[in-house]
Short mmCIF file of C-alpha atoms in Angstrom, two decimals:
data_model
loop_
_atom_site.label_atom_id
_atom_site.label_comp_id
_atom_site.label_asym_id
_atom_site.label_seq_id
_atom_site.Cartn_x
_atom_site.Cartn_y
_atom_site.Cartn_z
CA UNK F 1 5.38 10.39 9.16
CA UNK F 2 7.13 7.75 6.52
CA UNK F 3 7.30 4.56 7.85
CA UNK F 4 8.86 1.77 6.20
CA UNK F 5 9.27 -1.68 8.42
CA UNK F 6 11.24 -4.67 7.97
CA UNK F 7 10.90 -8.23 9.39
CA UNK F 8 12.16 -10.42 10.90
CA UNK F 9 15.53 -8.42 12.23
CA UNK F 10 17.47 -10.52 11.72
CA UNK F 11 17.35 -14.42 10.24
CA UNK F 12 19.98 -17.65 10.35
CA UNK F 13 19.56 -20.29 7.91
CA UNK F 14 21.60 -23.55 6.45
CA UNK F 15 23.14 -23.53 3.06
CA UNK F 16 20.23 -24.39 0.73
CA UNK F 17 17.41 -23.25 2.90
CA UNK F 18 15.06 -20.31 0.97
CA UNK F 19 14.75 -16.98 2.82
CA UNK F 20 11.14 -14.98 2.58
CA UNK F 21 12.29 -11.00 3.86
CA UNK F 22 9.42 -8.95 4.45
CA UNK F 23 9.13 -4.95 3.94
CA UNK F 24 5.88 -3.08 4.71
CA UNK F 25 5.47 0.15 4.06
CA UNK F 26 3.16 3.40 5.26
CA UNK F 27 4.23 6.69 3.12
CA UNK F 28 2.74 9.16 1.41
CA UNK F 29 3.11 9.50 -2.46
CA UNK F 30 4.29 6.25 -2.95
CA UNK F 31 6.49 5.93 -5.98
CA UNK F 32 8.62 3.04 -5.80
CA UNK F 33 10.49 0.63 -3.78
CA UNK F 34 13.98 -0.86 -3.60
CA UNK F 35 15.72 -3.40 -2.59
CA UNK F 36 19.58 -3.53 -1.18
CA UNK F 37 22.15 -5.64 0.00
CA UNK F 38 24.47 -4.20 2.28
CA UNK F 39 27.42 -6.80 2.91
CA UNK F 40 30.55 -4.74 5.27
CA UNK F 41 30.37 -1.12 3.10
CA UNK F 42 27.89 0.53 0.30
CA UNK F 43 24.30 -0.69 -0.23
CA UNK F 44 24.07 -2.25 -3.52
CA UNK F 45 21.11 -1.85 -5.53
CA UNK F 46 19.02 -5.84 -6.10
CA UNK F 47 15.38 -4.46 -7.27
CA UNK F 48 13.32 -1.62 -8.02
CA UNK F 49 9.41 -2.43 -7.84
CA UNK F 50 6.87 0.13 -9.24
CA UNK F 51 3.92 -1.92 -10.33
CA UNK F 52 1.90 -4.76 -7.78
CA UNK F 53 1.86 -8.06 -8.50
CA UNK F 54 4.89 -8.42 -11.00
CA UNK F 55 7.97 -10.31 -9.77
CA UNK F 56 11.11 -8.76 -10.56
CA UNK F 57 14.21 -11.51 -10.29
CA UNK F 58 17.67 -12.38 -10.91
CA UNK F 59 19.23 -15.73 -10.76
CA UNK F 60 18.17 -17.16 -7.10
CA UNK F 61 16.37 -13.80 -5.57
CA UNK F 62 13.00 -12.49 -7.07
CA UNK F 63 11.14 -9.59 -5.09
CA UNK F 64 7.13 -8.83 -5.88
CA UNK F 65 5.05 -5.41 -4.52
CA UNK F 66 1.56 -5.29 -2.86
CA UNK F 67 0.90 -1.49 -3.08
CA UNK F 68 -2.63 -3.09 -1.68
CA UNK F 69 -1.36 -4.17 1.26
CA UNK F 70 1.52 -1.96 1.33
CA UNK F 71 4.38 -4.20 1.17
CA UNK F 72 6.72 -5.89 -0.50
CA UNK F 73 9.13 -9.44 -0.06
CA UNK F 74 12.14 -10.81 -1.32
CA UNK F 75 12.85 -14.22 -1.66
CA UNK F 76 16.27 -16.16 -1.74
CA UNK F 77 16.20 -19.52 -2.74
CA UNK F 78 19.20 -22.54 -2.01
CA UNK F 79 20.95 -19.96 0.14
CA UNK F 80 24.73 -19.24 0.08
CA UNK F 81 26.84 -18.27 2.64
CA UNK F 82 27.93 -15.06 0.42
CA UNK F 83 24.09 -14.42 0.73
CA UNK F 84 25.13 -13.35 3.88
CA UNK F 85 24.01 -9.82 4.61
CA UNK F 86 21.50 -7.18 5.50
CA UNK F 87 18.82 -6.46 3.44
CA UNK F 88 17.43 -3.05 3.04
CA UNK F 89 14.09 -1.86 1.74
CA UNK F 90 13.95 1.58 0.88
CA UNK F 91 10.96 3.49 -0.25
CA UNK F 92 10.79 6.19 -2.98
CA UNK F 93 8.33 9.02 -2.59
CA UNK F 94 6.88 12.03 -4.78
CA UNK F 95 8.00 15.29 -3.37
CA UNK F 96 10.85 13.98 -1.04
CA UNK F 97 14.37 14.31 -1.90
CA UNK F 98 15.93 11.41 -0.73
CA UNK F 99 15.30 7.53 -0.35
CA UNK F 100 13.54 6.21 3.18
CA UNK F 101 15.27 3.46 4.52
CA UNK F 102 13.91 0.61 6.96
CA UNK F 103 16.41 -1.22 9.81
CA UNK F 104 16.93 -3.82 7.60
CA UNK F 105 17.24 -7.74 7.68
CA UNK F 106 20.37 -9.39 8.84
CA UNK F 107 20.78 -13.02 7.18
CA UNK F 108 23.34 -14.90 8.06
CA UNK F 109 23.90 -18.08 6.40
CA UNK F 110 25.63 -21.47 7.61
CA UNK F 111 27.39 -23.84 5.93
CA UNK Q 1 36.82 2.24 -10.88
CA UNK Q 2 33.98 5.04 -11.70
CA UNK Q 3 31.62 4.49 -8.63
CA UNK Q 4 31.34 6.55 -5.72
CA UNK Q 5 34.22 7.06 -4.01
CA UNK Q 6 34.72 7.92 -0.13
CA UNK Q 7 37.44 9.02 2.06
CA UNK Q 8 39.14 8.33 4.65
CA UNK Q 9 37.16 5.06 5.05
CA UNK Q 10 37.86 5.00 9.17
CA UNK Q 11 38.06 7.78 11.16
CA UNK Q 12 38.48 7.68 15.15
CA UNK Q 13 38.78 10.73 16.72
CA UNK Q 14 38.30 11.80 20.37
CA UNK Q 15 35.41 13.81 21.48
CA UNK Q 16 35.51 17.44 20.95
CA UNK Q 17 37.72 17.51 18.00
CA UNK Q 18 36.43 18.26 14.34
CA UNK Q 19 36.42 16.14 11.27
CA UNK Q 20 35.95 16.29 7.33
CA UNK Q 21 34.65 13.53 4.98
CA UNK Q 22 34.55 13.30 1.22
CA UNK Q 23 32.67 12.29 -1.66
CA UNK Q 24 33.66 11.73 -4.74
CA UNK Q 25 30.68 11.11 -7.06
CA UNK Q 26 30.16 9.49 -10.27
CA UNK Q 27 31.22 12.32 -12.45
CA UNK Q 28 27.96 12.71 -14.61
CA UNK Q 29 25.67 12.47 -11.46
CA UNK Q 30 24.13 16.22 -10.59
CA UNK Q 31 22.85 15.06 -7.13
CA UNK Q 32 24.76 14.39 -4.31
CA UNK Q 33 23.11 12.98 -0.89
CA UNK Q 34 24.86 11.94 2.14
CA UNK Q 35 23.23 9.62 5.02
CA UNK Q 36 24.11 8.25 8.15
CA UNK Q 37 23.76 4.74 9.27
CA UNK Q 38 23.79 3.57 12.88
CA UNK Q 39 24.45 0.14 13.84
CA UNK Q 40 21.40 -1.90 13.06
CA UNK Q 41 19.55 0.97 11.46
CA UNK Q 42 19.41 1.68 8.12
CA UNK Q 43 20.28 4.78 6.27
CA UNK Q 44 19.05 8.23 7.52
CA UNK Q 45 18.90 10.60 5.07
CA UNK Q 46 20.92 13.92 6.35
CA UNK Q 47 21.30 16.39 3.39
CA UNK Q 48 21.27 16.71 -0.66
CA UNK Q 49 22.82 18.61 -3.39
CA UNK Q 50 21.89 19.66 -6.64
CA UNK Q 51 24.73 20.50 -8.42
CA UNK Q 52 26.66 22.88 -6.06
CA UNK Q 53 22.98 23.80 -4.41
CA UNK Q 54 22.25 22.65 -1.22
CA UNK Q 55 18.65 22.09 -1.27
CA UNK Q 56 17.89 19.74 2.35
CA UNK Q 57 18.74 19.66 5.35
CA UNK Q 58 17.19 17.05 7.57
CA UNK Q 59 16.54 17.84 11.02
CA UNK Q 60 19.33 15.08 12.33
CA UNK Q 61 21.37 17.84 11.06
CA UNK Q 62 22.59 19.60 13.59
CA UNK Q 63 24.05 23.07 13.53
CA UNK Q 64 27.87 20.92 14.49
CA UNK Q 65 27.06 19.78 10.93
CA UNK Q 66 28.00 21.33 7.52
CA UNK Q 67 27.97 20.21 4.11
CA UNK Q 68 29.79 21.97 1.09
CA UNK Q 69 29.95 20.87 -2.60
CA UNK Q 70 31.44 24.16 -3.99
CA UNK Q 71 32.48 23.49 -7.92
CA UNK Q 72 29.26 21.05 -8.17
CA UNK Q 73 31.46 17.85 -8.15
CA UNK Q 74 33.08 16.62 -4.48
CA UNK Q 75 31.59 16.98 -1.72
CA UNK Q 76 32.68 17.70 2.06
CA UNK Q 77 30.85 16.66 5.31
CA UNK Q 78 32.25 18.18 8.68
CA UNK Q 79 31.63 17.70 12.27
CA UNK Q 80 32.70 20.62 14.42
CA UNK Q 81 33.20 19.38 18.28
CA UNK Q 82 32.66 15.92 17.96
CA UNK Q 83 29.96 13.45 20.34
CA UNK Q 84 29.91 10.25 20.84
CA UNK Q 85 26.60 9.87 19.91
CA UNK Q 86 28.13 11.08 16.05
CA UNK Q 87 29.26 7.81 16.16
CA UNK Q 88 28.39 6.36 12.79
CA UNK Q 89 28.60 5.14 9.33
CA UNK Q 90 28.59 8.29 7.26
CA UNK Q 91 27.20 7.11 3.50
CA UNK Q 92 27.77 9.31 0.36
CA UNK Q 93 25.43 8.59 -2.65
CA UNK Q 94 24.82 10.09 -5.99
CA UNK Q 95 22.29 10.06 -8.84
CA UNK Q 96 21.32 11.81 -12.10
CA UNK Q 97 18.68 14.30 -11.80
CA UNK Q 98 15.21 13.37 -11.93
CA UNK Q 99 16.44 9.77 -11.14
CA UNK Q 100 16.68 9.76 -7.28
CA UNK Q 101 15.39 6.14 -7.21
CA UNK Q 102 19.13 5.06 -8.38
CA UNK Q 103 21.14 6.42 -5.79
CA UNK Q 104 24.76 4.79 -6.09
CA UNK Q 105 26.40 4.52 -3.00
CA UNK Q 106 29.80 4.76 -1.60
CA UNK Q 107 31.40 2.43 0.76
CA UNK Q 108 31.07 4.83 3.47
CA UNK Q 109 33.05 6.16 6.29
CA UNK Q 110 32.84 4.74 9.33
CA UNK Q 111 33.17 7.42 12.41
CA UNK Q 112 34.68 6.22 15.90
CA UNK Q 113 34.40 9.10 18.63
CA UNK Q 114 36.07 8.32 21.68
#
């Protein structure tokens, strides 16, 4: 069965502080993986990582694969309280219809 | 605003009873996927269109569940006789075909079953 885990649950940090989320992965047909942040509604699309080893980023986050190792992180750097959310990994596979979601990472950051 | 739309947003309803959600998708998007997220889970993929063809079911799908998308555009999700344990954020997402890796989502509706 598709199994895509996430770690830690859930994480509080101070303003400023940098985040490291984990996501590892054990699918079949591995095609792709994405990242989302899910603040109080939709799931909003950050990354989508195909290739190992190359960083994908925008402004303070950046995200890099290990289809290896089978996982992927995304890092946050200086923190914001509107950083403030749970972050999903999702996994993309050949032959499946639909996306395949871990529990997330809550991250809740102080001022 | 041309995302994906949702509605109603909140819905409580006491056990037993029967409710409909819809999904408005983004209007060139041929697939149409709704999932359910429990608190501190993450999605669970339930069912998927093409078009007006239902082509998944998931097993969490029980037979209290049915989804319609009859002209190929909106979609319908209904709950006949209600459980608690439907409880749940019901998510709507859509994509263009043969790009199911860009699923945009809707803000959900968020099911309360007393």
């Amino acid at each position: 069965e598709d199994k895509v885990v996430q770690s830690p649950l859930s994480l509080v940090v101070h303003e400023g502080d940098t985040v490291t989320l984990n996501c590892s992965y054990e699918v079949t047909n591995f095609r792709s993986l994405l990242w989302y942040k899910q603040e109080k509604k939709a799931p909003t699309f950050l990354f989508m990582l195909t290739s190992s080893g190359i960083e994908k980023k925008s402004g303070r986050l950046s995200s890099i694969l290990d289809k290896k190792e089978l996982f992927s992180i995304l890092n946050i750097t200086a923190t914001q309280t509107g950083d403030s959310a749970v972050y999903l990994c999702a996994v993309d596979v050949t032959g499946a219809n639909n996306l395949f979601f871990g529990t997330g990472t809550r991250l809740t950051v102080i001022p | 605003d041309t995302g994906v739309s949702q509605d109603p947003r909140h819905k409580i309803t006491k056990r037993g009873q029967n409710v409909t959600f819809r999904c408005d998708p983004i209007s060139e998007h041929n697939r149409l996927y709704w999932y359910r997220q429990t608190l501190g889970q993450g999605p669970e993929f339930l069912t998927y269109f093409q078009n007006e063809a239902q082509l998944e079911k998931s097993r969490l799908l029980s037979d209290r569940f049915s989804a319609e998308r009859p002209k190929g555009s909106f979609s319908t999700l209904e709950i006949q006789r209600t459980e608690q344990g439907d409880s749940a954020m019901y998510l709507c997402a859509s994509s263009l075909l043969g790009q199911k890796e860009t699923q945009y989502f809707g803000p959900g509706t968020r099911l309360l079953v007393l």
